PDB file of C-alpha atoms in Angstrom:
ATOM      1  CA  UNK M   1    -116.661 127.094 115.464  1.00 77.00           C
ATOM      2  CA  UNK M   2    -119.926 126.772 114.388  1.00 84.00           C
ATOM      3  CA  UNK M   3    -122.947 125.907 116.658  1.00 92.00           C
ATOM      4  CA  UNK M   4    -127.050 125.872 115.848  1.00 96.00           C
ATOM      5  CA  UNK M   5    -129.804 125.290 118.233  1.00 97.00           C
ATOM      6  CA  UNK M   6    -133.257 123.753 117.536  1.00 98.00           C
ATOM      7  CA  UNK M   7    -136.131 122.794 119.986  1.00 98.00           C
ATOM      8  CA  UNK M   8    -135.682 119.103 120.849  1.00 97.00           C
ATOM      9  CA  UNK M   9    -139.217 118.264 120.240  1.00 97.00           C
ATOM     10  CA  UNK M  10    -142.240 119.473 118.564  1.00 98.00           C
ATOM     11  CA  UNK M  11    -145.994 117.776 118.565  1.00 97.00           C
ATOM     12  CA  UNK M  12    -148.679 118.649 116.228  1.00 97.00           C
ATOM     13  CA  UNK M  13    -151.698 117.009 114.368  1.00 97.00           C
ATOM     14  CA  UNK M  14    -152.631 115.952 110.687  1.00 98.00           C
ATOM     15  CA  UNK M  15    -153.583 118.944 108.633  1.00 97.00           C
ATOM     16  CA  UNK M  16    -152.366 121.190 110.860  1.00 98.00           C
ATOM     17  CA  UNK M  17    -148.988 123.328 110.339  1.00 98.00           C
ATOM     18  CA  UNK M  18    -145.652 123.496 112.305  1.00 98.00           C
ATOM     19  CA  UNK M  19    -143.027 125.853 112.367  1.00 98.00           C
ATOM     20  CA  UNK M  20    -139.364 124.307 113.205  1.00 98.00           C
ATOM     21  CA  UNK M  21    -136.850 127.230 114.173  1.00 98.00           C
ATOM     22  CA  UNK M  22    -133.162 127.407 114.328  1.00 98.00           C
ATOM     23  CA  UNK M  23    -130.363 129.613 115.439  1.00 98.00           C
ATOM     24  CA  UNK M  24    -127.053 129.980 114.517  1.00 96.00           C
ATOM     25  CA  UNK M  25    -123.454 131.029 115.687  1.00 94.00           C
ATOM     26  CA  UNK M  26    -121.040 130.821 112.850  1.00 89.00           C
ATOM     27  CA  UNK M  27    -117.705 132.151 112.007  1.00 86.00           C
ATOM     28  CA  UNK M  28    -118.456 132.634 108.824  1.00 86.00           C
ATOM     29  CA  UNK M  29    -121.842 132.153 107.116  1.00 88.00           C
ATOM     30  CA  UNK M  30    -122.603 130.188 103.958  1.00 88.00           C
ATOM     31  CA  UNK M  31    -125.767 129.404 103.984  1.00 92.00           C
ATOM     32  CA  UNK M  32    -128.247 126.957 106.117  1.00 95.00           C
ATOM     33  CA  UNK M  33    -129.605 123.718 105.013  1.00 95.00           C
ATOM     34  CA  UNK M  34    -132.722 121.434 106.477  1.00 97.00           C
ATOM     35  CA  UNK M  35    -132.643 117.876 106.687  1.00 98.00           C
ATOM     36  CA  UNK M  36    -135.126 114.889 107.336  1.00 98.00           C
ATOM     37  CA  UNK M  37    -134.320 111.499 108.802  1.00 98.00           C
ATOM     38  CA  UNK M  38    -136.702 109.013 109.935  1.00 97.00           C
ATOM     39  CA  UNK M  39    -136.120 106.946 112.529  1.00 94.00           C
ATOM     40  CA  UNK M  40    -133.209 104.251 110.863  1.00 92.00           C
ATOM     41  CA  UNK M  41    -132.829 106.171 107.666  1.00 95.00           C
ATOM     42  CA  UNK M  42    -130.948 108.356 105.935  1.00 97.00           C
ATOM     43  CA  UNK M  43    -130.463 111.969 106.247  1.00 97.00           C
ATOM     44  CA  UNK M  44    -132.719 113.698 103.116  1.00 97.00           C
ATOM     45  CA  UNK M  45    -132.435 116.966 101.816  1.00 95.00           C
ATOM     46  CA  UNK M  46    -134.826 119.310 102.187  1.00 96.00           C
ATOM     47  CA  UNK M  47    -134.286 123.286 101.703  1.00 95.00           C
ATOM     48  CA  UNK M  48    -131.341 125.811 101.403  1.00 93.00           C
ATOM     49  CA  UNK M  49    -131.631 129.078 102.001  1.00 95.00           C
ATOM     50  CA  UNK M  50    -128.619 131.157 101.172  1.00 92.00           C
ATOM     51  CA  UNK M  51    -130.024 134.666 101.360  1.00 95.00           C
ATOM     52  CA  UNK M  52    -132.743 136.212 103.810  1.00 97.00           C
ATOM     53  CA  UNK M  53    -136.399 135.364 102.679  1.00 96.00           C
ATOM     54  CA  UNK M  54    -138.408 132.325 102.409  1.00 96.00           C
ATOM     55  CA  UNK M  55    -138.026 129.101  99.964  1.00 94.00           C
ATOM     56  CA  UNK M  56    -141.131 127.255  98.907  1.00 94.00           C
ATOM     57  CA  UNK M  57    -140.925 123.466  98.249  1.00 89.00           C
ATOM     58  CA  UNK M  58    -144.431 122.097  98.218  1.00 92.00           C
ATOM     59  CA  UNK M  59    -145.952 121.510 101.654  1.00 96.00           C
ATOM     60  CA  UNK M  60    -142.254 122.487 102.986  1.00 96.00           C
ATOM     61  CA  UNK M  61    -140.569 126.086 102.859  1.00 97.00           C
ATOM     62  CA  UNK M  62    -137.706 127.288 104.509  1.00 98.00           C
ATOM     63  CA  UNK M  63    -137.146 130.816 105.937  1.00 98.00           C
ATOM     64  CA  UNK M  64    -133.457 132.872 106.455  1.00 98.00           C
ATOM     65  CA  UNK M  65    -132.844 136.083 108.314  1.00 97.00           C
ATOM     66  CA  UNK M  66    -128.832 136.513 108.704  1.00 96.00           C
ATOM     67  CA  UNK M  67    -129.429 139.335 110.664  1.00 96.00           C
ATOM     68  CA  UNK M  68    -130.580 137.766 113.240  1.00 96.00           C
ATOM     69  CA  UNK M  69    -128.932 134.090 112.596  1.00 96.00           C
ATOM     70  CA  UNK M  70    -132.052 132.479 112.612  1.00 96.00           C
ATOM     71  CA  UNK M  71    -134.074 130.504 109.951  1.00 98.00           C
ATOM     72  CA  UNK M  72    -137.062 128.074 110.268  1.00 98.00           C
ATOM     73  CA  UNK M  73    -138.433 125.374 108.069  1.00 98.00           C
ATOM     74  CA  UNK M  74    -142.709 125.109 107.830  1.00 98.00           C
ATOM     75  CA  UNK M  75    -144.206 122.112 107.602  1.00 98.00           C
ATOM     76  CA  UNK M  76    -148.096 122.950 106.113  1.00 97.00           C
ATOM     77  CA  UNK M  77    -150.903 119.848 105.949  1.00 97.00           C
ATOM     78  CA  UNK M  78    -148.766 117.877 108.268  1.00 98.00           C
ATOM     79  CA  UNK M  79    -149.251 114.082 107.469  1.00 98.00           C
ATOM     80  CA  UNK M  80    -148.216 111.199 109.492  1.00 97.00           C
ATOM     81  CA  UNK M  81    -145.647 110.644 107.503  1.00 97.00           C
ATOM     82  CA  UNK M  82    -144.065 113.538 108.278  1.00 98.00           C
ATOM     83  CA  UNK M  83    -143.306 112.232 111.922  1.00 98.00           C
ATOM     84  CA  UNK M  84    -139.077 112.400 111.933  1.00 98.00           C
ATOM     85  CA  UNK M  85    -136.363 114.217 113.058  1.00 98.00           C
ATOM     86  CA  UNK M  86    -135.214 117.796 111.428  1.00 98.00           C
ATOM     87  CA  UNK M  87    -131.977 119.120 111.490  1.00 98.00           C
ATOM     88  CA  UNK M  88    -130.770 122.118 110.278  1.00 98.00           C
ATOM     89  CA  UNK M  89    -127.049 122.409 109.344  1.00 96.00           C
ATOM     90  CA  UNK M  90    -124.763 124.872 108.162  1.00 94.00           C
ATOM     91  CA  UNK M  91    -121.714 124.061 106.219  1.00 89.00           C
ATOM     92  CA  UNK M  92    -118.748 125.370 108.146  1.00 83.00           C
ATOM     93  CA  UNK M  93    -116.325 127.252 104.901  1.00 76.00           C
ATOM     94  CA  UNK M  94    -117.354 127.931 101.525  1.00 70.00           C
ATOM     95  CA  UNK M  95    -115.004 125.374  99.738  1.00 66.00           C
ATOM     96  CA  UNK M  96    -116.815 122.688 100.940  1.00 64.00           C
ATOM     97  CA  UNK M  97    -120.084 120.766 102.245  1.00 73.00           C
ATOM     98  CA  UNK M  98    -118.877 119.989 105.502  1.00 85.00           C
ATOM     99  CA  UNK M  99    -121.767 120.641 107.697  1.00 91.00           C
ATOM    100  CA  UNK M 100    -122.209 121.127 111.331  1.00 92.00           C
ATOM    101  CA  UNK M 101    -126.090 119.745 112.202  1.00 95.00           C
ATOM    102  CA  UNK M 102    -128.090 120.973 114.836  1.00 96.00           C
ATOM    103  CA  UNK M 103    -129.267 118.952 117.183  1.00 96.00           C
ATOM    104  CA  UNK M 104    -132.262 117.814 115.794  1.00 97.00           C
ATOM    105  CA  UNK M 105    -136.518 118.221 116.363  1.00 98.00           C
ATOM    106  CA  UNK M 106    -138.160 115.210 116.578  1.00 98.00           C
ATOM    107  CA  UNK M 107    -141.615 115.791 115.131  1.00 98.00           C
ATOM    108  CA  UNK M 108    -144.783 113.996 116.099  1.00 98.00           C
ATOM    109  CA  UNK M 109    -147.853 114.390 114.051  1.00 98.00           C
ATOM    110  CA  UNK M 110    -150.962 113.001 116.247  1.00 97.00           C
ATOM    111  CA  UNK M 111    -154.161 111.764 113.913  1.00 95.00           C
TER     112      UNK M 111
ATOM    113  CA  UNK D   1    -132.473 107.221  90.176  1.00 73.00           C
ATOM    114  CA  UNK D   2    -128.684 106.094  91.188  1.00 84.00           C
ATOM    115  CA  UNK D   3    -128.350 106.305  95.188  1.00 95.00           C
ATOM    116  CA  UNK D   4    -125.383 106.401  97.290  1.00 97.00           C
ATOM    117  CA  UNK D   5    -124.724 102.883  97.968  1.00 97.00           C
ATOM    118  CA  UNK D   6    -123.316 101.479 101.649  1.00 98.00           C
ATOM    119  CA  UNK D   7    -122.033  98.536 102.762  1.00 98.00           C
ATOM    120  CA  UNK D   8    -122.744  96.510 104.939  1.00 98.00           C
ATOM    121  CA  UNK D   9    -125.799  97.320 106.163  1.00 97.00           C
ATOM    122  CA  UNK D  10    -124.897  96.007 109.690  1.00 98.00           C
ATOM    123  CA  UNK D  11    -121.535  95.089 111.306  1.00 98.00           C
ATOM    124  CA  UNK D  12    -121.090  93.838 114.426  1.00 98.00           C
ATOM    125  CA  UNK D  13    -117.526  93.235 115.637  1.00 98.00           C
ATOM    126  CA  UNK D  14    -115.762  92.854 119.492  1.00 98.00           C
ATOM    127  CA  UNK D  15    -113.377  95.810 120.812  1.00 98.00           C
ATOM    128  CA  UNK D  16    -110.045  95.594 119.776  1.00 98.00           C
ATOM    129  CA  UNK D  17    -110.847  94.518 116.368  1.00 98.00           C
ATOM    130  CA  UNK D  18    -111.148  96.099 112.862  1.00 98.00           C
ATOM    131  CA  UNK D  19    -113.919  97.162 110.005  1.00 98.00           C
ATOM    132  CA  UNK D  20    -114.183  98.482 107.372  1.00 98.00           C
ATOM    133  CA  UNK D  21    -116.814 100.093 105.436  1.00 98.00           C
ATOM    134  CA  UNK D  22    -117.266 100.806 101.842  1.00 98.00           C
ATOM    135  CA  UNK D  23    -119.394 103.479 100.270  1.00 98.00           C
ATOM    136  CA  UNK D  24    -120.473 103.882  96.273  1.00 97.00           C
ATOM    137  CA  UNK D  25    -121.451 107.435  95.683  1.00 97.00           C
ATOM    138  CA  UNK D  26    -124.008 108.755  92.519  1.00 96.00           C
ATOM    139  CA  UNK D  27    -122.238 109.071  89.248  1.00 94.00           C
ATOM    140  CA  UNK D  28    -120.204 112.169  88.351  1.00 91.00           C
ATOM    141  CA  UNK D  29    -120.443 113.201  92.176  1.00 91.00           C
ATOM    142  CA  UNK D  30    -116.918 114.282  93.034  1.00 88.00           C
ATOM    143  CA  UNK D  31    -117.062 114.736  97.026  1.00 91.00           C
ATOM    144  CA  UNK D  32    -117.310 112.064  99.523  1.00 95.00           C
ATOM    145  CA  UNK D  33    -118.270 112.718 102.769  1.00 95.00           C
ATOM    146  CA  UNK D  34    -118.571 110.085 105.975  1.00 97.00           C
ATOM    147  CA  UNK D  35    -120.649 111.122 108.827  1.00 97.00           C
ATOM    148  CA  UNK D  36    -120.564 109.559 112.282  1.00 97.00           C
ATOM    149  CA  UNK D  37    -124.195 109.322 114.433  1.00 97.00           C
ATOM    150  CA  UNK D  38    -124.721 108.008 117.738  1.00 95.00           C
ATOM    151  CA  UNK D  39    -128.286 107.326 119.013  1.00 92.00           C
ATOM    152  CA  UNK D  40    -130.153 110.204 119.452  1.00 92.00           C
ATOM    153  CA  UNK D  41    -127.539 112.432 118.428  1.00 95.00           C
ATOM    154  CA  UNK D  42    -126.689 114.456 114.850  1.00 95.00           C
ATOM    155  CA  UNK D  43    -124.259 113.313 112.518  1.00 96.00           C
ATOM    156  CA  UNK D  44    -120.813 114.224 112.905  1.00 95.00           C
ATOM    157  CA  UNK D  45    -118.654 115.208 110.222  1.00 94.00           C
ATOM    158  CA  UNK D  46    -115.705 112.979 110.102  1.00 96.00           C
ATOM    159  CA  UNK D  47    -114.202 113.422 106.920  1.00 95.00           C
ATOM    160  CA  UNK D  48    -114.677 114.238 103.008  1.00 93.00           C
ATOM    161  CA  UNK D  49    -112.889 113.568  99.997  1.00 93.00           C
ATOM    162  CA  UNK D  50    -112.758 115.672  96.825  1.00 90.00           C
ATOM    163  CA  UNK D  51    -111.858 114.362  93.045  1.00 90.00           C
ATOM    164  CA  UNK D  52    -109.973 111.510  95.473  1.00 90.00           C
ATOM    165  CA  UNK D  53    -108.369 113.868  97.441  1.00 92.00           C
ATOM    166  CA  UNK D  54    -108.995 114.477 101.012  1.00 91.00           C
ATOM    167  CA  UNK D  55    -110.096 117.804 101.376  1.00 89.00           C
ATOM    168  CA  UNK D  56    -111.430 118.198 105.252  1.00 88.00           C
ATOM    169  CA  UNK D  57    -111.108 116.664 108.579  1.00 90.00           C
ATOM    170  CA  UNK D  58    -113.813 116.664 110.950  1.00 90.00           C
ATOM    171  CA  UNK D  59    -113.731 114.335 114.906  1.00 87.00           C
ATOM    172  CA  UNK D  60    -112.205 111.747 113.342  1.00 93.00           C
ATOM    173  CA  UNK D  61    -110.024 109.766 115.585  1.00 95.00           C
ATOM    174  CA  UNK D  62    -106.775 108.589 114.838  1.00 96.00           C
ATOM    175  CA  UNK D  63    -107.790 104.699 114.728  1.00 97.00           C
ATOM    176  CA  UNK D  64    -110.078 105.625 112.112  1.00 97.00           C
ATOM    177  CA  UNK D  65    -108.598 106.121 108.533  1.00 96.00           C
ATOM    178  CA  UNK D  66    -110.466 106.686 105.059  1.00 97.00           C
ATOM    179  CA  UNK D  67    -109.680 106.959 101.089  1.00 96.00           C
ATOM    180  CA  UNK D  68    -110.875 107.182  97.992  1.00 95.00           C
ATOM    181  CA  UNK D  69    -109.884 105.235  95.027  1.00 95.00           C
ATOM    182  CA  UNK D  70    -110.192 105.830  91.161  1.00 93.00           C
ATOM    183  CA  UNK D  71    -113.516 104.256  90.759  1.00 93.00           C
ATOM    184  CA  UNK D  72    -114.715 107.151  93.314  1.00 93.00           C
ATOM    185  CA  UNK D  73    -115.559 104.753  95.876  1.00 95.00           C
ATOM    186  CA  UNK D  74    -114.348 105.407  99.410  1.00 97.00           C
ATOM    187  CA  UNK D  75    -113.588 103.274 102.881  1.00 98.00           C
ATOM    188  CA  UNK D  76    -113.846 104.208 106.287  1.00 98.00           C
ATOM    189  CA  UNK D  77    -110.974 101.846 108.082  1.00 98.00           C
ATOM    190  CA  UNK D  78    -111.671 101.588 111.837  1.00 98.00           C
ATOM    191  CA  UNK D  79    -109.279  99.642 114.157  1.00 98.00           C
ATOM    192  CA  UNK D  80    -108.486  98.930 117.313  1.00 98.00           C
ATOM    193  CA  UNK D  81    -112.812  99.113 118.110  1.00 98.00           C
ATOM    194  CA  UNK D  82    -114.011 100.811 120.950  1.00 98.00           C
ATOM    195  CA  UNK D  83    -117.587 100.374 122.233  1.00 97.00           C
ATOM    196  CA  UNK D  84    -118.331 104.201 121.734  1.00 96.00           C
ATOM    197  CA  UNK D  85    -117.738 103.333 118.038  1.00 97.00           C
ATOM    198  CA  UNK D  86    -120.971 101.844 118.120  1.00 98.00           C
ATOM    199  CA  UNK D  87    -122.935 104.241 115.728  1.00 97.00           C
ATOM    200  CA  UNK D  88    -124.516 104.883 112.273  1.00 98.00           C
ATOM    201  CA  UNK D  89    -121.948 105.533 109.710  1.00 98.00           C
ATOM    202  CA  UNK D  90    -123.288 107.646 106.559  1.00 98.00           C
ATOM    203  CA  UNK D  91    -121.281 107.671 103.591  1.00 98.00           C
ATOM    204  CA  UNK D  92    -122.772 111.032 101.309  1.00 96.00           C
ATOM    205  CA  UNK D  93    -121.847 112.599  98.352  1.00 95.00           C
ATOM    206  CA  UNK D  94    -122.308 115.947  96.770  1.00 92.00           C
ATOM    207  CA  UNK D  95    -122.082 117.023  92.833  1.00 89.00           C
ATOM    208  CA  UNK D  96    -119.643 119.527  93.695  1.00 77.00           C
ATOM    209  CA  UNK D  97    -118.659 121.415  97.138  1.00 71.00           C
ATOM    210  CA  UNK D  98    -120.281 124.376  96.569  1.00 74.00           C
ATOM    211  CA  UNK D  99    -123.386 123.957  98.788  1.00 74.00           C
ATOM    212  CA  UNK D 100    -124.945 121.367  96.396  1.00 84.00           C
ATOM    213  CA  UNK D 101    -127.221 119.252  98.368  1.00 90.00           C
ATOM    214  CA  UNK D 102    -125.643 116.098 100.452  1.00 93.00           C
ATOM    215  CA  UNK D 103    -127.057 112.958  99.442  1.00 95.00           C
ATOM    216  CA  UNK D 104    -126.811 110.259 102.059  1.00 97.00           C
ATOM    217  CA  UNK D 105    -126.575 106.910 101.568  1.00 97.00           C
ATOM    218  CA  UNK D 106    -128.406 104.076 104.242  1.00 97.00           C
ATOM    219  CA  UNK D 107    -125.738 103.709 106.325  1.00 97.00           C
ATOM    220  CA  UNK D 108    -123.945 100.979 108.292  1.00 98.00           C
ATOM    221  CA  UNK D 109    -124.845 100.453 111.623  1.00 98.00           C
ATOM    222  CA  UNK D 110    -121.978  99.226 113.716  1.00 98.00           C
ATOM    223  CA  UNK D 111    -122.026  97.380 116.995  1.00 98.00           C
ATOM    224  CA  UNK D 112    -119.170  97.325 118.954  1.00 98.00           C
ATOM    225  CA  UNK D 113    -119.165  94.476 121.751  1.00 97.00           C
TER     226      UNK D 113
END
């Protein structure tokens, strides 16, 4: 089965930056996604990182080390809007997008 | 840009009975996938549909029963309601299943009473 653990809760402040981090147990790996939801929303795609390194998407990047089955996602310039949960998720073969979330870091960004 | 497209928004319904909810994914998206989340909790994978096809099981109990038809639309048929169905229901689709990026639609929130 497949299993990832993330800190429940992480506080920070506008303009500063916050590192999310995320470990994995997997029985095969495939590759680990990051995902946003706001309170009442939708799930939104953030990152994918299939091989070790980091992934830069604007204020957001996403970093992979299978070696150790851990990856984090950066938040830089935090803004209030960027209060939400973040989940990282792993799909669980490679025929499919059936993913297994972690579960979840809510994020508060204090003015 | 086309979303994923859910409906109803809400549902609220009494044990024992049945709902069902419908789910439009983006054009020329060929998997379907319904997620299950309680409060506070990550979705759960509950099943997924490929070219109309089911393609993977996830914790979905046997009350609860999906498809997909020819327009590429898909229903998530729940009966005989329990109060721990109470949840978010996401209906997401994909452009193919090789690690192409879910996209979720709104969800319906059901109440169980």
């Amino acid at each position: 089965g497949q299993s990832l653990e993330q800190p429940s809760e992480v506080t920070a402040v506008e303009g500063a930056i916050v590192q999310i981090n995320c470990t994995y147990q997997t029985s095969g790996f495939y590759g680990l996604s990051w995902y946003q939801q706001h309170d009442g929303g939708a799930p939104t795609f953030l990152s994918y990182n299939a091989l070790d390194g980091l992934e830069e998407t604007g204020r957001f990047s996403s970093f992979l080390s299978r070696s150790d089955s851990y990856g984090y996602l950066l938040l830089q310039e935090l803004q209030m809007k960027d209060s939400a949960s973040y989940f990282c998720a792993v799909p669980n073969n490679n025929a499919g997008n059936m993913l297994t979330f972690g579960g979840g870091t809510r994020l508060m960004v204090k003015p | 840009a086309a979303g994923v497209i859910q409906s109803p928004r809400h549902l609220i319904k009494e044990k024992r009975e049945t709902a069902t909810l419908k789910c439009y994914p983006i054009p020329r998206h060929d998997t379907v996938y319904w997620y299950q989340q309680g409060p506070g909790q990550d979705p759960q994978f509950l099943i997924s549909f490929y070219e109309k096809m089911q393609s993977d099981k996830g914790s979905i109990p046997d009350r609860f029963s999906a498809q997909q038809f020819s327009d590429y639309h898909s229903e998530l048929n729940m009966s005989s309601l329990e109060l721990g169905d109470s949840a978010l229901y996401f209906c997401a689709s994909s452009k193919d299943r090789s690690n192409s990026p879910l996209h979720f639609g709104n969800g319906t929130r059901l109440t169980v009473t």
